[in-house]
mmCIF file of C-alpha atoms in Angstrom:
data_model
loop_
_atom_site.group_PDB
_atom_site.id
_atom_site.type_symbol
_atom_site.label_atom_id
_atom_site.label_comp_id
_atom_site.label_asym_id
_atom_site.label_seq_id
_atom_site.Cartn_x
_atom_site.Cartn_y
_atom_site.Cartn_z
ATOM 1 C CA UNK B 1 29.377 107.324 81.378
ATOM 2 C CA UNK B 2 31.625 109.852 80.077
ATOM 3 C CA UNK B 3 30.405 112.254 82.397
ATOM 4 C CA UNK B 4 31.661 110.033 85.293
ATOM 5 C CA UNK B 5 35.057 109.450 83.311
ATOM 6 C CA UNK B 6 35.443 113.260 83.238
ATOM 7 C CA UNK B 7 34.773 113.606 87.110
ATOM 8 C CA UNK B 8 37.335 111.020 87.731
ATOM 9 C CA UNK B 9 39.605 112.795 85.724
ATOM 10 C CA UNK B 10 39.021 115.873 87.199
ATOM 11 C CA UNK B 11 39.336 114.358 90.688
ATOM 12 C CA UNK B 12 42.305 112.692 89.514
ATOM 13 C CA UNK B 13 44.413 115.751 88.025
ATOM 14 C CA UNK B 14 43.190 117.974 91.238
ATOM 15 C CA UNK B 15 44.381 115.118 93.576
ATOM 16 C CA UNK B 16 47.893 114.933 91.679
ATOM 17 C CA UNK B 17 48.425 118.817 91.666
ATOM 18 C CA UNK B 18 47.684 118.759 95.633
ATOM 19 C CA UNK B 19 50.298 115.931 95.787
ATOM 20 C CA UNK B 20 52.744 117.242 93.516
ATOM 21 C CA UNK B 21 52.407 120.433 95.191
ATOM 22 C CA UNK B 22 52.918 118.943 98.495
ATOM 23 C CA UNK B 23 55.879 116.755 97.478
ATOM 24 C CA UNK B 24 57.388 119.944 95.753
ATOM 25 C CA UNK B 25 57.008 121.493 99.374
ATOM 26 C CA UNK B 26 58.498 118.250 100.522
ATOM 27 C CA UNK B 27 61.376 118.237 98.123
ATOM 28 C CA UNK B 28 62.541 121.778 99.301
ATOM 29 C CA UNK B 29 62.411 120.913 102.946
ATOM 30 C CA UNK B 30 64.657 118.035 102.393
ATOM 31 C CA UNK B 31 66.864 120.294 100.490
ATOM 32 C CA UNK B 32 66.926 122.654 103.321
ATOM 33 C CA UNK B 33 67.703 119.914 105.549
ATOM 34 C CA UNK B 34 70.528 118.350 103.610
ATOM 35 C CA UNK B 35 72.245 121.629 103.111
ATOM 36 C CA UNK B 36 71.629 122.344 106.945
ATOM 37 C CA UNK B 37 72.952 119.308 107.892
ATOM 38 C CA UNK B 38 76.257 120.312 105.804
ATOM 39 C CA UNK B 39 76.292 123.628 107.749
ATOM 40 C CA UNK B 40 75.594 122.244 111.093
ATOM 41 C CA UNK B 41 78.770 119.606 110.804
ATOM 42 C CA UNK B 42 81.186 122.613 109.681
ATOM 43 C CA UNK B 43 79.452 125.370 112.415
ATOM 44 C CA UNK B 44 78.198 124.046 115.008
ATOM 45 C CA UNK B 45 78.759 120.061 115.530
ATOM 46 C CA UNK B 46 81.975 120.965 117.402
ATOM 47 C CA UNK B 47 80.137 122.593 120.393
ATOM 48 C CA UNK B 48 76.552 120.757 120.223
ATOM 49 C CA UNK B 49 77.652 117.372 119.028
ATOM 50 C CA UNK B 50 76.760 115.118 116.004
ATOM 51 C CA UNK B 51 73.662 113.820 117.598
ATOM 52 C CA UNK B 52 73.071 117.147 119.185
ATOM 53 C CA UNK B 53 73.711 115.787 122.700
ATOM 54 C CA UNK B 54 75.716 119.150 123.934
ATOM 55 C CA UNK B 55 79.009 118.936 125.525
ATOM 56 C CA UNK B 56 78.445 118.476 129.309
ATOM 57 C CA UNK B 57 77.834 121.677 130.791
ATOM 58 C CA UNK B 58 79.453 123.885 128.295
ATOM 59 C CA UNK B 59 77.066 123.395 125.113
ATOM 60 C CA UNK B 60 73.448 122.814 125.684
ATOM 61 C CA UNK B 61 71.934 119.569 123.773
ATOM 62 C CA UNK B 62 69.297 120.520 120.774
ATOM 63 C CA UNK B 63 67.128 117.190 121.782
ATOM 64 C CA UNK B 64 65.094 119.846 123.901
ATOM 65 C CA UNK B 65 62.060 119.742 121.729
ATOM 66 C CA UNK B 66 59.930 121.797 123.560
ATOM 67 C CA UNK B 67 62.615 124.721 124.010
ATOM 68 C CA UNK B 68 63.099 124.635 120.028
ATOM 69 C CA UNK B 69 59.458 124.985 119.658
ATOM 70 C CA UNK B 70 58.664 127.641 122.321
ATOM 71 C CA UNK B 71 61.610 129.736 120.936
ATOM 72 C CA UNK B 72 61.302 129.286 117.229
ATOM 73 C CA UNK B 73 60.967 132.683 116.330
ATOM 74 C CA UNK B 74 64.285 133.406 118.347
ATOM 75 C CA UNK B 75 66.400 130.865 116.366
ATOM 76 C CA UNK B 76 67.286 133.256 113.737
ATOM 77 C CA UNK B 77 68.225 135.664 116.576
ATOM 78 C CA UNK B 78 70.311 133.189 118.497
ATOM 79 C CA UNK B 79 72.295 132.162 115.118
ATOM 80 C CA UNK B 80 73.122 135.660 113.870
ATOM 81 C CA UNK B 81 74.003 137.285 116.993
ATOM 82 C CA UNK B 82 75.290 134.200 119.593
ATOM 83 C CA UNK B 83 73.865 133.784 122.942
ATOM 84 C CA UNK B 84 74.707 134.309 126.326
ATOM 85 C CA UNK B 85 73.595 134.411 129.958
ATOM 86 C CA UNK B 86 71.952 131.667 131.712
ATOM 87 C CA UNK B 87 68.964 129.436 130.052
ATOM 88 C CA UNK B 88 67.226 126.169 130.859
ATOM 89 C CA UNK B 89 67.276 123.594 128.351
ATOM 90 C CA UNK B 90 66.605 119.835 129.207
ATOM 91 C CA UNK B 91 65.994 120.320 132.621
ATOM 92 C CA UNK B 92 69.448 121.716 133.202
ATOM 93 C CA UNK B 93 70.842 125.292 133.851
ATOM 94 C CA UNK B 94 73.424 126.418 130.962
ATOM 95 C CA UNK B 95 75.560 129.515 131.502
ATOM 96 C CA UNK B 96 78.161 129.927 128.641
ATOM 97 C CA UNK B 97 78.537 131.819 125.694
ATOM 98 C CA UNK B 98 77.661 130.889 121.854
ATOM 99 C CA UNK B 99 79.278 132.987 119.405
ATOM 100 C CA UNK B 100 77.685 134.981 116.789
ATOM 101 C CA UNK B 101 77.244 133.710 113.110
ATOM 102 C CA UNK B 102 76.563 137.228 111.652
ATOM 103 C CA UNK B 103 78.421 136.217 108.366
ATOM 104 C CA UNK B 104 75.639 133.870 107.462
ATOM 105 C CA UNK B 105 73.293 134.366 104.958
ATOM 106 C CA UNK B 106 69.520 134.377 105.473
ATOM 107 C CA UNK B 107 69.077 131.179 103.114
ATOM 108 C CA UNK B 108 72.081 129.532 105.467
ATOM 109 C CA UNK B 109 70.039 130.555 108.564
ATOM 110 C CA UNK B 110 66.859 128.956 107.307
ATOM 111 C CA UNK B 111 68.474 125.650 106.021
ATOM 112 C CA UNK B 112 70.201 125.410 109.638
ATOM 113 C CA UNK B 113 66.838 126.089 111.316
ATOM 114 C CA UNK B 114 64.909 123.372 109.463
ATOM 115 C CA UNK B 115 67.597 120.998 110.313
ATOM 116 C CA UNK B 116 67.821 121.583 113.538
ATOM 117 C CA UNK B 117 64.021 121.713 114.252
ATOM 118 C CA UNK B 118 63.769 118.654 112.307
ATOM 119 C CA UNK B 119 66.619 116.397 113.528
ATOM 120 C CA UNK B 120 67.511 115.233 117.275
ATOM 121 C CA UNK B 121 64.037 114.347 118.006
ATOM 122 C CA UNK B 122 62.412 117.460 116.551
ATOM 123 C CA UNK B 123 59.915 117.711 113.973
ATOM 124 C CA UNK B 124 58.394 121.054 113.135
ATOM 125 C CA UNK B 125 58.792 121.062 109.330
ATOM 126 C CA UNK B 126 59.608 123.596 107.066
ATOM 127 C CA UNK B 127 61.065 127.253 107.887
ATOM 128 C CA UNK B 128 61.452 129.363 104.806
ATOM 129 C CA UNK B 129 64.128 131.743 103.978
ATOM 130 C CA UNK B 130 62.051 135.116 103.979
ATOM 131 C CA UNK B 131 61.117 134.150 107.521
ATOM 132 C CA UNK B 132 64.551 134.713 108.715
ATOM 133 C CA UNK B 133 64.336 138.453 107.928
ATOM 134 C CA UNK B 134 61.078 138.972 109.661
ATOM 135 C CA UNK B 135 62.344 137.005 112.811
ATOM 136 C CA UNK B 136 65.721 139.087 112.756
ATOM 137 C CA UNK B 137 63.676 142.524 112.854
ATOM 138 C CA UNK B 138 62.269 141.151 116.281
ATOM 139 C CA UNK B 139 65.847 140.256 117.889
ATOM 140 C CA UNK B 140 66.034 141.655 121.831
ATOM 141 C CA UNK G 1 119.212 64.974 104.662
ATOM 142 C CA UNK G 2 119.059 63.745 108.002
ATOM 143 C CA UNK G 3 121.168 66.692 109.355
ATOM 144 C CA UNK G 4 118.902 69.130 107.553
ATOM 145 C CA UNK G 5 115.872 67.908 109.008
ATOM 146 C CA UNK G 6 117.265 67.961 112.849
ATOM 147 C CA UNK G 7 118.212 71.433 111.982
ATOM 148 C CA UNK G 8 115.088 72.502 110.491
ATOM 149 C CA UNK G 9 113.065 72.084 113.915
ATOM 150 C CA UNK G 10 114.786 74.381 115.988
ATOM 151 C CA UNK G 11 114.608 76.867 112.776
ATOM 152 C CA UNK G 12 111.208 76.566 112.630
ATOM 153 C CA UNK G 13 110.386 77.069 116.402
ATOM 154 C CA UNK G 14 112.513 79.949 116.726
ATOM 155 C CA UNK G 15 110.738 81.649 113.444
ATOM 156 C CA UNK G 16 107.394 80.624 115.196
ATOM 157 C CA UNK G 17 108.472 82.428 118.615
ATOM 158 C CA UNK G 18 110.007 85.171 116.993
ATOM 159 C CA UNK G 19 106.538 86.033 115.162
ATOM 160 C CA UNK G 20 104.489 85.621 118.002
ATOM 161 C CA UNK G 21 106.594 87.390 120.627
ATOM 162 C CA UNK G 22 106.922 90.199 117.876
ATOM 163 C CA UNK G 23 103.282 90.402 117.407
ATOM 164 C CA UNK G 24 102.417 90.516 121.158
ATOM 165 C CA UNK G 25 105.073 93.332 121.950
ATOM 166 C CA UNK G 26 103.863 96.250 119.712
ATOM 167 C CA UNK G 27 105.892 99.377 121.160
ATOM 168 C CA UNK G 28 105.237 102.744 120.487
ATOM 169 C CA UNK G 29 108.108 104.761 118.855
ATOM 170 C CA UNK G 30 109.818 107.494 120.884
ATOM 171 C CA UNK G 31 109.560 110.868 119.454
ATOM 172 C CA UNK G 32 111.652 113.858 119.506
ATOM 173 C CA UNK G 33 115.384 114.477 118.998
ATOM 174 C CA UNK G 34 117.726 112.100 120.384
ATOM 175 C CA UNK G 35 121.529 111.965 121.314
ATOM 176 C CA UNK G 36 123.944 109.273 121.495
ATOM 177 C CA UNK G 37 125.675 109.209 124.639
ATOM 178 C CA UNK G 38 128.759 107.083 125.614
ATOM 179 C CA UNK G 39 128.416 105.599 129.276
ATOM 180 C CA UNK G 40 131.320 103.902 130.846
ATOM 181 C CA UNK G 41 130.283 101.122 132.794
ATOM 182 C CA UNK G 42 131.666 99.710 135.910
ATOM 183 C CA UNK G 43 134.092 97.352 134.766
ATOM 184 C CA UNK G 44 135.771 99.926 132.818
ATOM 185 C CA UNK G 45 134.025 99.125 129.159
ATOM 186 C CA UNK G 46 132.149 101.721 127.561
ATOM 187 C CA UNK G 47 128.721 101.498 125.449
ATOM 188 C CA UNK G 48 126.675 103.842 123.652
ATOM 189 C CA UNK G 49 123.008 104.462 124.597
ATOM 190 C CA UNK G 50 120.421 106.775 123.245
ATOM 191 C CA UNK G 51 119.192 109.806 125.506
ATOM 192 C CA UNK G 52 115.714 110.646 124.314
ATOM 193 C CA UNK G 53 114.014 114.354 124.583
ATOM 194 C CA UNK G 54 111.952 114.627 127.513
ATOM 195 C CA UNK G 55 109.402 116.947 128.965
ATOM 196 C CA UNK G 56 111.824 119.410 131.237
ATOM 197 C CA UNK G 57 110.739 120.238 134.843
ATOM 198 C CA UNK G 58 107.540 122.638 134.885
ATOM 199 C CA UNK G 59 105.785 124.339 137.540
ATOM 200 C CA UNK G 60 102.322 125.918 137.127
ATOM 201 C CA UNK G 61 99.093 127.029 138.885
ATOM 202 C CA UNK G 62 96.311 124.393 138.593
ATOM 203 C CA UNK G 63 92.618 124.840 138.537
ATOM 204 C CA UNK G 64 92.929 124.845 142.322
ATOM 205 C CA UNK G 65 95.464 127.531 142.295
ATOM 206 C CA UNK G 66 98.035 125.050 143.605
ATOM 207 C CA UNK G 67 101.188 125.180 142.253
ATOM 208 C CA UNK G 68 101.704 121.782 140.544
ATOM 209 C CA UNK G 69 105.181 120.249 139.075
ATOM 210 C CA UNK G 70 106.051 117.138 137.204
ATOM 211 C CA UNK G 71 105.839 115.620 140.318
ATOM 212 C CA UNK G 72 102.236 115.388 139.918
ATOM 213 C CA UNK G 73 102.930 112.998 137.002
ATOM 214 C CA UNK G 74 105.390 110.841 138.513
ATOM 215 C CA UNK G 75 104.528 107.264 137.822
ATOM 216 C CA UNK G 76 101.720 108.138 135.242
ATOM 217 C CA UNK G 77 101.511 108.189 131.681
ATOM 218 C CA UNK G 78 99.585 111.492 130.639
ATOM 219 C CA UNK G 79 97.962 113.229 127.507
ATOM 220 C CA UNK G 80 99.141 116.850 127.187
ATOM 221 C CA UNK G 81 97.270 119.217 125.006
ATOM 222 C CA UNK G 82 96.920 123.016 124.669
ATOM 223 C CA UNK G 83 93.647 125.113 124.634
ATOM 224 C CA UNK G 84 91.690 128.006 125.842
ATOM 225 C CA UNK G 85 88.167 128.151 127.555
ATOM 226 C CA UNK G 86 86.842 130.623 125.140
ATOM 227 C CA UNK G 87 87.838 128.900 122.002
ATOM 228 C CA UNK G 88 84.805 128.236 119.703
ATOM 229 C CA UNK G 89 86.682 126.003 117.175
ATOM 230 C CA UNK G 90 88.549 123.301 117.672
ATOM 231 C CA UNK G 91 88.829 122.798 121.266
ATOM 232 C CA UNK G 92 85.225 121.535 121.936
ATOM 233 C CA UNK G 93 86.276 118.638 119.491
ATOM 234 C CA UNK G 94 89.414 117.857 121.257
ATOM 235 C CA UNK G 95 87.852 118.008 124.660
ATOM 236 C CA UNK G 96 85.013 116.076 123.666
ATOM 237 C CA UNK G 97 87.002 113.336 122.100
ATOM 238 C CA UNK G 98 89.593 113.314 125.200
ATOM 239 C CA UNK G 99 86.417 113.205 127.486
ATOM 240 C CA UNK G 100 85.366 109.898 126.133
ATOM 241 C CA UNK G 101 88.610 108.530 126.849
ATOM 242 C CA UNK G 102 88.820 110.152 130.342
ATOM 243 C CA UNK G 103 85.710 108.338 131.205
ATOM 244 C CA UNK G 104 87.051 105.180 129.649
ATOM 245 C CA UNK G 105 90.071 105.360 132.004
ATOM 246 C CA UNK G 106 88.194 106.821 135.016
ATOM 247 C CA UNK G 107 89.154 104.008 137.389
ATOM 248 C CA UNK G 108 92.610 103.746 136.226
ATOM 249 C CA UNK G 109 94.864 105.865 138.474
ATOM 250 C CA UNK G 110 97.966 105.198 136.015
ATOM 251 C CA UNK G 111 96.858 107.922 133.463
ATOM 252 C CA UNK G 112 96.369 111.467 133.528
ATOM 253 C CA UNK G 113 95.464 114.553 131.561
ATOM 254 C CA UNK G 114 97.375 117.839 131.428
ATOM 255 C CA UNK G 115 95.515 120.973 129.672
ATOM 256 C CA UNK G 116 97.557 123.822 129.332
ATOM 257 C CA UNK G 117 95.394 127.210 128.474
ATOM 258 C CA UNK G 118 97.364 129.434 126.035
ATOM 259 C CA UNK G 119 94.886 132.457 127.173
ATOM 260 C CA UNK G 120 97.385 133.881 129.773
ATOM 261 C CA UNK G 121 94.769 137.066 129.809
ATOM 262 C CA UNK G 122 91.680 135.423 130.761
ATOM 263 C CA UNK G 123 92.048 132.328 131.991
ATOM 264 C CA UNK G 124 93.133 132.309 135.326
ATOM 265 C CA UNK G 125 92.852 129.113 137.779
ATOM 266 C CA UNK G 126 89.165 130.267 138.848
ATOM 267 C CA UNK G 127 87.837 130.308 135.195
ATOM 268 C CA UNK G 128 89.677 126.685 134.310
ATOM 269 C CA UNK G 129 87.786 125.322 137.624
ATOM 270 C CA UNK G 130 84.584 126.292 136.177
ATOM 271 C CA UNK G 131 85.521 125.092 132.613
ATOM 272 C CA UNK G 132 86.646 121.798 134.354
ATOM 273 C CA UNK G 133 83.254 121.129 136.537
ATOM 274 C CA UNK G 134 81.276 122.198 133.166
ATOM 275 C CA UNK G 135 83.148 119.471 131.400
ATOM 276 C CA UNK G 136 82.284 117.507 134.077
ATOM 277 C CA UNK G 137 85.894 116.159 135.276
ATOM 278 C CA UNK G 138 87.698 115.451 138.029
ATOM 279 C CA UNK G 139 91.428 116.079 139.518
ATOM 280 C CA UNK G 140 92.707 113.393 137.042
ATOM 281 C CA UNK G 141 92.507 116.131 134.690
ATOM 282 C CA UNK G 142 94.611 118.992 135.424
ATOM 283 C CA UNK G 143 94.179 122.378 133.767
ATOM 284 C CA UNK G 144 97.130 124.861 134.142
ATOM 285 C CA UNK G 145 97.877 128.336 133.752
ATOM 286 C CA UNK G 146 101.247 130.039 133.562
ATOM 287 C CA UNK G 147 103.042 132.776 132.177
ATOM 288 C CA UNK G 148 102.969 133.317 128.262
ATOM 289 C CA UNK G 149 106.619 132.655 127.936
ATOM 290 C CA UNK G 150 106.625 129.338 129.766
ATOM 291 C CA UNK G 151 103.619 127.980 128.294
ATOM 292 C CA UNK G 152 104.244 128.717 124.831
ATOM 293 C CA UNK G 153 108.122 127.696 125.096
ATOM 294 C CA UNK G 154 107.042 124.398 126.289
ATOM 295 C CA UNK G 155 104.421 123.870 123.979
ATOM 296 C CA UNK G 156 106.662 124.354 120.893
ATOM 297 C CA UNK G 157 110.102 123.282 121.910
ATOM 298 C CA UNK G 158 108.903 120.311 124.161
ATOM 299 C CA UNK G 159 105.587 119.110 123.081
ATOM 300 C CA UNK G 160 106.199 120.037 119.775
ATOM 301 C CA UNK G 161 102.668 121.820 119.659
ATOM 302 C CA UNK G 162 102.240 125.185 117.554
ATOM 303 C CA UNK G 163 100.700 127.886 119.422
ATOM 304 C CA UNK G 164 100.377 131.923 119.022
ATOM 305 C CA UNK G 165 98.114 134.763 119.355
ATOM 306 C CA UNK G 166 96.697 135.942 116.496
ATOM 307 C CA UNK G 167 94.884 139.370 116.479
ATOM 308 C CA UNK G 168 92.910 138.560 113.188
ATOM 309 C CA UNK G 169 91.521 135.387 114.250
ATOM 310 C CA UNK G 170 88.125 135.849 115.882
ATOM 311 C CA UNK G 171 89.204 134.419 119.281
ATOM 312 C CA UNK G 172 92.318 135.608 119.568
ATOM 313 C CA UNK G 173 94.491 132.538 119.663
ATOM 314 C CA UNK G 174 95.099 129.649 116.908
ATOM 315 C CA UNK G 175 96.741 126.268 118.081
ATOM 316 C CA UNK G 176 97.291 122.725 117.042
ATOM 317 C CA UNK G 177 95.049 120.238 118.154
ATOM 318 C CA UNK G 178 97.660 117.731 119.048
ATOM 319 C CA UNK G 179 96.876 115.492 121.998
ATOM 320 C CA UNK G 180 100.504 114.491 123.168
ATOM 321 C CA UNK G 181 101.013 110.917 124.821
ATOM 322 C CA UNK G 182 103.790 110.946 127.318
ATOM 323 C CA UNK G 183 105.195 107.866 128.974
ATOM 324 C CA UNK G 184 106.504 107.563 132.575
ATOM 325 C CA UNK G 185 109.862 108.675 131.652
ATOM 326 C CA UNK G 186 108.720 111.839 130.425
ATOM 327 C CA UNK G 187 109.321 111.045 126.661
ATOM 328 C CA UNK G 188 106.647 111.520 123.780
ATOM 329 C CA UNK G 189 105.307 108.481 122.553
ATOM 330 C CA UNK G 190 102.646 109.498 120.379
ATOM 331 C CA UNK G 191 100.717 112.920 118.854
ATOM 332 C CA UNK G 192 97.255 112.706 117.975
ATOM 333 C CA UNK G 193 94.685 115.068 116.092
ATOM 334 C CA UNK G 194 92.233 115.458 118.768
ATOM 335 C CA UNK G 195 89.831 116.821 116.322
ATOM 336 C CA UNK G 196 90.166 113.595 113.843
ATOM 337 C CA UNK G 197 88.320 110.509 114.780
ATOM 338 C CA UNK G 198 90.566 108.000 113.265
ATOM 339 C CA UNK G 199 93.631 109.558 114.956
ATOM 340 C CA UNK G 200 91.622 109.568 118.435
ATOM 341 C CA UNK G 201 90.697 105.922 117.764
ATOM 342 C CA UNK G 202 94.518 105.163 117.579
ATOM 343 C CA UNK G 203 95.127 106.928 120.542
ATOM 344 C CA UNK G 204 92.648 104.818 122.299
ATOM 345 C CA UNK G 205 94.825 101.668 120.927
ATOM 346 C CA UNK G 206 97.776 103.058 122.078
ATOM 347 C CA UNK G 207 96.953 103.712 125.280
ATOM 348 C CA UNK G 208 97.000 100.009 126.710
ATOM 349 C CA UNK G 209 100.104 99.195 124.604
ATOM 350 C CA UNK G 210 102.141 101.956 126.536
ATOM 351 C CA UNK G 211 100.486 101.018 130.048
ATOM 352 C CA UNK G 212 101.337 97.330 129.247
ATOM 353 C CA UNK G 213 105.159 98.348 128.963
ATOM 354 C CA UNK G 214 105.234 99.264 132.553
ATOM 355 C CA UNK G 215 103.127 96.027 133.628
ATOM 356 C CA UNK G 216 106.328 93.876 133.620
#
């Protein structure tokens, strides 16, 4: 009786630790997402739109989940250094110029990435601040 | 008593009539400077009239490299603004908002759009053409290019929009985001902040009011 009680207690503790770890991570992601949304409204919404719908052929949409997935490790570079040349997003070609945001701190970039990769139909989960430095080393 | 009730009925109708007609005829104000002018009538009497500020004659190259003048906007109301194609701050918002109005009135030939570039170095007609295509708008929306003095002059003196070159700005130019509503008599009837959704909503409401003025 006592043994089962301890076993149950042990199990519950472990479960709650795992659960709270997960939710701590979730809380962090939510925080990134919310701050990322504020940054997005301030720096990006003018071109990419409130719902990530883009602007005609002047600015591409952020609703192409495949593009954002395939280029996930390049997103930090795009935000920091801007982007030009021809790219294909959501089946359309874009030949524009996105300005650089080189004044943004790594944490801002991470929060923006969490926001754009988890809104407008995207659902890629967390992207940590430490990842920004790593990704920026590989910019082309 | 009888006398009073006899009078009160027409008075009542007069007030009612006034109230309903006033409500239907919301009129947009006329902006800018005005001067009083004395006009001689044919019978020799005189009357005073207000002369309103109007958009002067202009001549600019459009996105098709064609010289256009006020004649292009004859018998049209139009919305004018100042922008440049490489502007990365407020212009995309202004034109996103103006585009939604454009889409709304696509089938109405009485309304046009006139965007002046303030980037006289880079925004040549071919650049404007590309911009118009990418924005997805047709000839109802004209984009014009002109010498700096003329564009900057008409902006500040006539459309009352502040524009300037600014070496310290990332994009090199700064300007206000007004969408200026011009009537068929070249007068300013409204100025709306093209970056502010509420202000743009007001413009959306004012366009039919202005169009209605010419319906009679």
